Amino acid sequence: MISKSIVRNKTFDLSTILGEKKHIIRKSGILEYYEAEAGLEGIGGLEVLKAWLQKRRHAFTSQARDFGLPLPKGILLIGVPGCGKSLTAKAVGAAWQMPLLRLDVGKIFGGLVGASEENIRKAIKTAEATAPSILWLDEMEKGFSGTGSSNMSDGGTTSRVFGTFVTWLQEKTAPVFVIATANNVHQLPPELLRKGRFDEIFFVDLPTREERKQIFEIQLRKKDRDPGKVDLDKLVEATPEFSGSEVEQVVVSALYDAFDALPTERDLTTEQMLHSAKEIVPLAVTMQEGIAGMRDWARTRARLASLSQLSSKSPFAVEMRKLEV
Ligand SMILES: Nc1ncnc2c1ncn2[C@@H]1O[C@H](COP(=O)(O)OP(=O)(O)O)[C@@H](O)[C@H]1O
Ligand SMILES: [Mg+2]
């Protein structure tokens, strides 16, 4: 692969290498190649998680090996829907300049007896053939729930596929970084959470006020609007318990209103956004118990993705300051 790049361009060219990798991925039919869009700067809040990722951006280089760094294995992002888990996975590809391969866990289970196990092995082989690469399993609990003994209906296929994957996670030596996300912690097989499978398990909670402000800024800039022209404090005040995706919804639906107005008055205003915020019932309101349960779960099992969610006296906050991330 590298030699082809040198022959074609007489230099080491990242885009040629990526092109080759894309070809291998498409041929596999199970993985999907994700083009890099925004990097970590497109994520509001989640400072701890972003710092962790930023610190490892050169961790797959030969210099890192020479220096004695171990290869990062992967992370598991768990949390409230719409708060930036999938967004983060996509951003890492751009931030690390590595190909991002999405594995659709649902697709693995093809239906034919034996095919599912073949599929997971093929996916792993493809990811390794394109290494260094990032393998992204989005909402993995949907595919791997029911791996316990209660699920006998598929003759244990789910368990075997899951077993193959977990064993690979534990033992892999190829530079493939795994990012798995999940919205429902209670559906995750507990084996996944054991030490040695992931480097870290991060809990992604609803954004705080400060984080919502950053998300408003990001979403407004994405629509080519100047965040300095609206009253961000008012917007933050009017959107308690909104997820990042609901903040995005506020901006987008206000844009529709603005476009619908007379051409002379066509501009996105704070009032329009306040109006659209009123029309949205955040998921957190209807999911209150579910979120409380998740937080409870995360308290002992996961690291918080956001620094601002911590009280400054918590042992974790003290530890974070020592680490200076
Ligand atoms: N922290 C965030 N910063 C900026 N945008 C966000 C954030 N969280 C969510 N969004 C917006 O909401 C959309 C959906 O978020 P996503 O990452 O898919 O949520 P999930 O945690 O369920 O995977 C994103 O594509 C982005 O536009
Ligand atoms: Mg998601």
Short mmCIF file of C-alpha atoms and ligand atoms in Angstrom, two decimals:
data_model
loop_
_atom_site.label_atom_id
_atom_site.label_comp_id
_atom_site.label_asym_id
_atom_site.label_seq_id
_atom_site.Cartn_x
_atom_site.Cartn_y
_atom_site.Cartn_z
CA MET A 1 0.00 0.00 0.00
CA ILE A 2 2.70 2.44 0.98
CA SER A 3 4.84 1.46 -2.01
CA LYS A 4 1.96 2.19 -4.40
CA SER A 5 1.72 5.66 -2.93
CA ILE A 6 5.43 6.24 -3.45
CA VAL A 7 5.33 4.96 -7.04
CA ARG A 8 2.39 7.11 -7.98
CA ASN A 9 3.43 10.34 -6.37
CA LYS A 10 7.10 9.75 -5.66
CA THR A 11 6.32 10.86 -2.13
CA PHE A 12 4.56 9.54 0.87
CA ASP A 13 1.03 10.81 0.33
CA LEU A 14 -1.63 10.37 2.99
CA SER A 15 -4.56 10.81 0.63
CA THR A 16 -3.36 8.02 -1.69
CA ILE A 17 -3.03 5.71 1.27
CA LEU A 18 -6.50 6.65 2.45
CA GLY A 19 -7.78 6.01 -1.07
CA GLU A 20 -6.36 2.49 -1.00
CA LYS A 21 -7.86 1.86 2.39
CA LYS A 22 -11.25 3.07 1.23
CA HIS A 23 -11.11 0.54 -1.55
CA ILE A 24 -10.42 -2.33 0.85
CA ILE A 25 -13.23 -1.17 3.11
CA ARG A 26 -15.83 -0.88 0.35
CA LYS A 27 -14.95 -4.33 -0.90
CA SER A 28 -15.61 -5.80 2.53
CA GLY A 29 -19.27 -4.73 2.38
CA ILE A 30 -19.62 -4.75 6.16
CA LEU A 31 -17.76 -1.65 7.15
CA GLU A 32 -18.57 1.85 6.04
CA TYR A 33 -15.87 4.45 5.51
CA TYR A 34 -16.57 7.82 7.10
CA GLU A 35 -15.13 10.93 5.54
CA ALA A 36 -13.59 13.24 8.09
CA GLU A 37 -15.66 16.36 8.64
CA ALA A 38 -15.11 18.50 11.72
CA GLY A 39 -12.48 17.70 14.30
CA LEU A 40 -12.69 18.00 18.06
CA GLU A 41 -13.37 21.75 17.75
CA GLY A 42 -16.86 20.87 16.52
CA ILE A 43 -17.75 19.38 19.90
CA GLY A 44 -19.11 21.64 22.62
CA GLY A 45 -18.08 20.80 26.17
CA LEU A 46 -16.89 17.27 27.01
CA GLU A 47 -13.53 18.72 27.98
CA VAL A 48 -12.18 15.63 29.72
CA LEU A 49 -12.96 13.40 26.79
CA LYS A 50 -11.57 15.87 24.25
CA ALA A 51 -8.35 16.30 26.26
CA TRP A 52 -7.94 12.53 26.48
CA LEU A 53 -8.31 12.20 22.72
CA GLN A 54 -6.16 15.22 21.96
CA LYS A 55 -3.35 13.82 24.09
CA ARG A 56 -3.32 10.63 22.03
CA ARG A 57 -3.37 12.19 18.58
CA HIS A 58 0.19 11.03 17.84
CA ALA A 59 -0.08 7.79 19.77
CA PHE A 60 -0.12 5.65 16.63
CA THR A 61 3.15 6.94 15.22
CA SER A 62 6.40 5.00 15.25
CA GLN A 63 7.87 7.76 17.43
CA ALA A 64 5.27 6.91 20.05
CA ARG A 65 6.35 3.24 19.94
CA ASP A 66 10.01 4.18 20.19
CA PHE A 67 9.18 6.37 23.14
CA GLY A 68 7.65 3.38 24.87
CA LEU A 69 3.97 4.29 24.69
CA PRO A 70 1.48 1.43 24.58
CA LEU A 71 -1.05 1.45 21.75
CA PRO A 72 -4.37 2.93 22.83
CA LYS A 73 -6.98 0.16 22.67
CA GLY A 74 -10.25 2.03 22.58
CA ILE A 75 -12.97 3.79 24.50
CA LEU A 76 -16.58 3.15 25.32
CA LEU A 77 -18.87 6.19 25.34
CA ILE A 78 -22.04 5.74 27.30
CA GLY A 79 -24.71 8.28 28.00
CA VAL A 80 -27.76 10.34 27.36
CA PRO A 81 -28.95 10.30 23.72
CA GLY A 82 -28.13 13.35 21.60
CA CYS A 83 -25.20 14.58 23.68
CA GLY A 84 -22.31 14.03 21.30
CA LYS A 85 -21.22 10.39 21.41
CA SER A 86 -21.54 9.71 17.69
CA LEU A 87 -20.31 13.23 16.98
CA THR A 88 -17.14 12.50 18.97
CA ALA A 89 -16.51 9.22 17.17
CA LYS A 90 -16.70 11.01 13.83
CA ALA A 91 -14.43 13.80 15.04
CA VAL A 92 -11.63 11.45 16.09
CA GLY A 93 -11.06 10.37 12.49
CA ALA A 94 -10.35 13.97 11.53
CA ALA A 95 -8.41 14.78 14.70
CA TRP A 96 -6.10 11.80 14.39
CA GLN A 97 -5.95 11.75 10.60
CA MET A 98 -6.87 8.10 10.55
CA PRO A 99 -9.55 6.33 8.53
CA LEU A 100 -12.78 5.87 10.44
CA LEU A 101 -14.66 2.65 9.78
CA ARG A 102 -18.18 2.22 11.03
CA LEU A 103 -19.29 -1.28 11.85
CA ASP A 104 -23.03 -1.73 11.74
CA VAL A 105 -23.56 -4.36 14.42
CA GLY A 106 -27.02 -5.09 13.04
CA LYS A 107 -25.52 -5.96 9.64
CA ILE A 108 -23.28 -8.58 11.19
CA PHE A 109 -26.26 -10.75 11.88
CA GLY A 110 -26.99 -11.64 8.30
CA GLY A 111 -29.46 -14.42 8.89
CA LEU A 112 -27.60 -17.36 7.41
CA VAL A 113 -26.29 -19.86 9.92
CA GLY A 114 -22.62 -19.25 10.37
CA ALA A 115 -22.67 -16.04 8.34
CA SER A 116 -22.66 -13.78 11.40
CA GLU A 117 -19.47 -15.26 12.76
CA GLU A 118 -17.90 -15.03 9.34
CA ASN A 119 -19.01 -11.37 9.18
CA ILE A 120 -17.43 -10.32 12.46
CA ARG A 121 -14.17 -12.02 11.54
CA LYS A 122 -14.19 -10.29 8.17
CA ALA A 123 -14.86 -6.92 9.78
CA ILE A 124 -11.96 -7.41 12.18
CA LYS A 125 -9.67 -8.53 9.36
CA THR A 126 -10.60 -5.52 7.24
CA ALA A 127 -10.01 -3.11 10.11
CA GLU A 128 -6.59 -4.67 10.69
CA ALA A 129 -5.74 -4.53 6.99
CA THR A 130 -6.35 -0.79 6.97
CA ALA A 131 -4.57 -0.11 10.28
CA PRO A 132 -3.79 2.29 11.75
CA SER A 133 -7.50 2.87 11.73
CA ILE A 134 -10.47 3.56 13.97
CA LEU A 135 -13.26 1.05 14.25
CA TRP A 136 -16.54 2.62 15.33
CA LEU A 137 -19.42 0.57 16.72
CA ASP A 138 -22.37 2.89 17.14
CA GLU A 139 -25.15 2.03 19.59
CA MET A 140 -23.60 -1.36 20.12
CA GLU A 141 -26.08 -2.45 22.77
CA LYS A 142 -28.66 -2.82 20.00
CA GLY A 143 -26.69 -5.58 18.35
CA PHE A 144 -25.16 -7.22 21.38
CA SER A 145 -28.00 -7.12 23.87
CA GLY A 146 -29.25 -10.54 24.78
CA THR A 147 -25.87 -12.22 24.78
CA GLY A 148 -26.72 -13.67 28.17
CA SER A 149 -28.15 -17.13 28.74
CA SER A 150 -31.70 -15.80 28.51
CA ASN A 151 -31.32 -15.44 24.79
CA MET A 152 -31.52 -18.93 23.41
CA SER A 153 -33.56 -18.12 20.35
CA ASP A 154 -30.64 -17.68 17.97
CA GLY A 155 -28.77 -20.78 19.02
CA GLY A 156 -26.11 -18.72 20.74
CA THR A 157 -24.98 -16.90 17.60
CA THR A 158 -25.13 -13.48 19.27
CA SER A 159 -23.02 -14.79 22.13
CA ARG A 160 -20.43 -16.32 19.84
CA VAL A 161 -20.15 -13.19 17.70
CA PHE A 162 -19.88 -11.09 20.82
CA GLY A 163 -17.30 -13.48 22.25
CA THR A 164 -15.18 -13.21 19.11
CA PHE A 165 -15.32 -9.45 19.30
CA VAL A 166 -14.48 -9.23 23.01
CA THR A 167 -11.60 -11.66 22.68
CA TRP A 168 -10.22 -9.57 19.85
CA LEU A 169 -10.62 -6.40 21.93
CA GLN A 170 -8.64 -7.98 24.73
CA GLU A 171 -5.88 -9.50 22.63
CA LYS A 172 -5.49 -7.32 19.56
CA THR A 173 -2.01 -6.14 18.74
CA ALA A 174 -2.85 -4.30 15.50
CA PRO A 175 -3.14 -0.52 15.74
CA VAL A 176 -6.92 -0.43 15.50
CA PHE A 177 -8.54 1.98 17.93
CA VAL A 178 -12.09 1.01 18.88
CA ILE A 179 -14.78 3.56 19.70
CA ALA A 180 -17.99 2.01 20.90
CA THR A 181 -21.06 4.00 21.87
CA ALA A 182 -24.17 3.03 23.79
CA ASN A 183 -27.31 4.82 24.93
CA ASN A 184 -28.60 2.08 27.17
CA VAL A 185 -26.15 0.93 29.81
CA HIS A 186 -28.43 -1.78 31.12
CA GLN A 187 -28.44 -3.65 27.82
CA LEU A 188 -24.67 -3.87 27.64
CA PRO A 189 -23.15 -7.27 28.33
CA PRO A 190 -21.12 -6.92 31.55
CA GLU A 191 -18.08 -8.71 30.01
CA LEU A 192 -17.59 -5.62 27.90
CA LEU A 193 -16.94 -3.51 30.95
CA ARG A 194 -14.17 -5.61 32.44
CA LYS A 195 -10.68 -4.19 32.74
CA GLY A 196 -8.48 -4.65 29.71
CA ARG A 197 -11.22 -4.31 27.13
CA PHE A 198 -11.23 -0.54 26.80
CA ASP A 199 -8.76 2.08 28.01
CA GLU A 200 -11.61 4.12 29.45
CA ILE A 201 -15.36 4.13 29.77
CA PHE A 202 -16.65 7.69 29.52
CA PHE A 203 -20.07 8.84 30.64
CA VAL A 204 -21.54 11.58 28.46
CA ASP A 205 -24.17 13.50 30.40
CA LEU A 206 -26.51 16.34 29.42
CA PRO A 207 -24.56 19.53 28.74
CA THR A 208 -24.17 22.06 31.54
CA ARG A 209 -25.04 25.75 31.01
CA GLU A 210 -21.54 26.57 29.86
CA GLU A 211 -21.54 23.59 27.53
CA ARG A 212 -24.91 24.55 26.08
CA LYS A 213 -23.48 27.96 25.33
CA GLN A 214 -20.62 26.38 23.42
CA ILE A 215 -23.04 24.12 21.55
CA PHE A 216 -25.21 27.10 20.55
CA GLU A 217 -22.09 28.81 19.24
CA ILE A 218 -21.03 25.74 17.27
CA GLN A 219 -24.48 25.14 15.82
CA LEU A 220 -24.90 28.81 14.83
CA ARG A 221 -21.50 28.90 13.14
CA LYS A 222 -22.39 25.71 11.31
CA LYS A 223 -25.25 27.68 9.75
CA ASP A 224 -22.97 30.63 9.00
CA ARG A 225 -24.54 32.79 11.68
CA ASP A 226 -22.58 35.01 14.03
CA PRO A 227 -23.14 33.86 17.64
CA GLY A 228 -22.14 37.34 18.77
CA LYS A 229 -25.36 38.72 17.30
CA VAL A 230 -27.70 36.76 19.55
CA ASP A 231 -28.25 36.73 23.29
CA LEU A 232 -26.57 33.45 24.21
CA ASP A 233 -27.20 33.89 27.93
CA LYS A 234 -30.93 34.12 27.36
CA LEU A 235 -30.85 31.05 25.15
CA VAL A 236 -28.92 29.05 27.71
CA GLU A 237 -31.39 30.16 30.38
CA ALA A 238 -34.34 29.04 28.25
CA THR A 239 -33.00 25.56 27.53
CA PRO A 240 -32.48 23.69 30.81
CA GLU A 241 -31.91 19.96 30.36
CA PHE A 242 -31.68 20.28 26.59
CA SER A 243 -29.32 17.86 24.90
CA GLY A 244 -26.87 19.00 22.23
CA SER A 245 -29.13 17.63 19.57
CA GLU A 246 -32.07 19.60 21.00
CA VAL A 247 -29.98 22.77 20.96
CA GLU A 248 -29.33 22.05 17.30
CA GLN A 249 -33.08 21.62 16.81
CA VAL A 250 -33.71 25.06 18.36
CA VAL A 251 -31.38 26.65 15.83
CA VAL A 252 -32.71 24.74 12.84
CA SER A 253 -36.40 25.27 13.55
CA ALA A 254 -35.80 29.00 14.16
CA LEU A 255 -34.04 29.11 10.81
CA TYR A 256 -37.20 27.79 9.18
CA ASP A 257 -39.23 30.53 10.86
CA ALA A 258 -36.73 33.14 9.72
CA PHE A 259 -36.85 31.90 6.16
CA ASP A 260 -40.62 31.92 6.22
CA ALA A 261 -40.73 35.60 7.26
CA LEU A 262 -40.90 38.47 4.79
CA PRO A 263 -37.67 38.78 2.84
CA THR A 264 -37.05 42.18 4.43
CA GLU A 265 -37.19 40.71 7.94
CA ARG A 266 -35.43 37.52 7.13
CA ASP A 267 -32.85 36.98 9.81
CA LEU A 268 -32.34 34.61 12.64
CA THR A 269 -33.15 36.33 15.92
CA THR A 270 -32.89 35.46 19.60
CA GLU A 271 -36.69 35.74 19.84
CA GLN A 272 -37.22 33.14 17.13
CA MET A 273 -34.89 30.75 18.90
CA LEU A 274 -36.55 31.37 22.26
CA HIS A 275 -39.84 30.63 20.58
CA SER A 276 -38.63 27.36 19.09
CA ALA A 277 -37.08 26.37 22.43
CA LYS A 278 -40.53 26.66 24.01
CA GLU A 279 -41.94 24.19 21.53
CA ILE A 280 -39.43 21.48 22.37
CA VAL A 281 -39.97 19.14 25.28
CA PRO A 282 -36.51 17.83 26.04
CA LEU A 283 -36.07 14.10 26.19
CA ALA A 284 -34.64 14.52 29.67
CA VAL A 285 -38.10 15.47 30.92
CA THR A 286 -39.72 12.29 29.67
CA MET A 287 -36.70 10.15 30.41
CA GLN A 288 -35.97 11.48 33.88
CA GLU A 289 -35.81 8.11 35.59
CA GLY A 290 -33.74 6.58 32.84
CA ILE A 291 -31.19 9.38 33.09
CA ALA A 292 -31.05 9.19 36.87
CA GLY A 293 -30.44 5.44 36.57
CA MET A 294 -27.65 6.00 34.06
CA ARG A 295 -25.95 8.56 36.28
CA ASP A 296 -26.15 6.19 39.16
CA TRP A 297 -24.63 3.44 37.09
CA ALA A 298 -21.88 5.70 35.81
CA ARG A 299 -20.87 6.97 39.23
CA THR A 300 -18.87 3.85 40.01
CA ARG A 301 -18.11 2.50 36.56
CA ALA A 302 -17.27 5.35 34.24
CA ARG A 303 -15.24 8.49 34.00
CA LEU A 304 -17.18 11.70 33.39
CA ALA A 305 -16.59 13.11 29.91
CA SER A 306 -17.14 16.63 31.13
CA LEU A 307 -15.14 18.44 33.77
CA SER A 308 -17.83 20.99 34.49
CA GLN A 309 -20.20 18.32 35.73
CA LEU A 310 -17.97 17.76 38.70
CA SER A 311 -18.07 19.49 41.98
CA SER A 312 -14.62 20.89 42.56
CA LYS A 313 -14.26 18.89 45.76
CA SER A 314 -14.99 15.46 44.34
CA PRO A 315 -12.05 13.04 44.45
CA PHE A 316 -12.27 12.75 40.70
CA ALA A 317 -11.95 16.51 40.19
CA VAL A 318 -8.89 16.53 42.42
CA GLU A 319 -7.38 13.70 40.41
CA MET A 320 -8.13 15.53 37.15
CA ARG A 321 -6.34 18.64 38.36
CA LYS A 322 -3.31 16.58 39.23
CA LEU A 323 -3.30 15.23 35.71
CA GLU A 324 -3.68 18.76 34.35
CA VAL A 325 -5.93 17.82 31.47
N1 LIG B 1 -21.53 18.30 22.55
C1 LIG B 1 -22.03 18.67 21.35
N2 LIG B 1 -21.46 19.68 20.66
C2 LIG B 1 -21.94 20.08 19.47
N3 LIG B 1 -23.02 19.52 18.88
C3 LIG B 1 -23.64 18.51 19.52
C4 LIG B 1 -23.18 18.03 20.78
N4 LIG B 1 -23.98 17.00 21.17
C5 LIG B 1 -24.88 16.85 20.18
N5 LIG B 1 -24.70 17.74 19.18
C6 LIG B 1 -25.50 17.86 17.94
O1 LIG B 1 -26.51 16.85 17.96
C7 LIG B 1 -26.30 15.90 16.94
C8 LIG B 1 -26.59 14.50 17.47
O2 LIG B 1 -25.64 14.15 18.44
P1 LIG B 1 -24.98 12.70 18.52
O3 LIG B 1 -23.53 12.81 18.67
O4 LIG B 1 -25.44 11.89 17.33
O5 LIG B 1 -25.66 12.12 19.84
P2 LIG B 1 -25.44 10.70 20.53
O6 LIG B 1 -24.79 10.99 21.86
O7 LIG B 1 -26.84 10.16 20.72
O8 LIG B 1 -24.62 9.85 19.63
C9 LIG B 1 -24.86 16.07 16.50
O9 LIG B 1 -24.68 15.70 15.18
C10 LIG B 1 -24.64 17.57 16.73
O10 LIG B 1 -25.10 18.32 15.64
MG MG B 2 -25.38 8.26 18.55
#
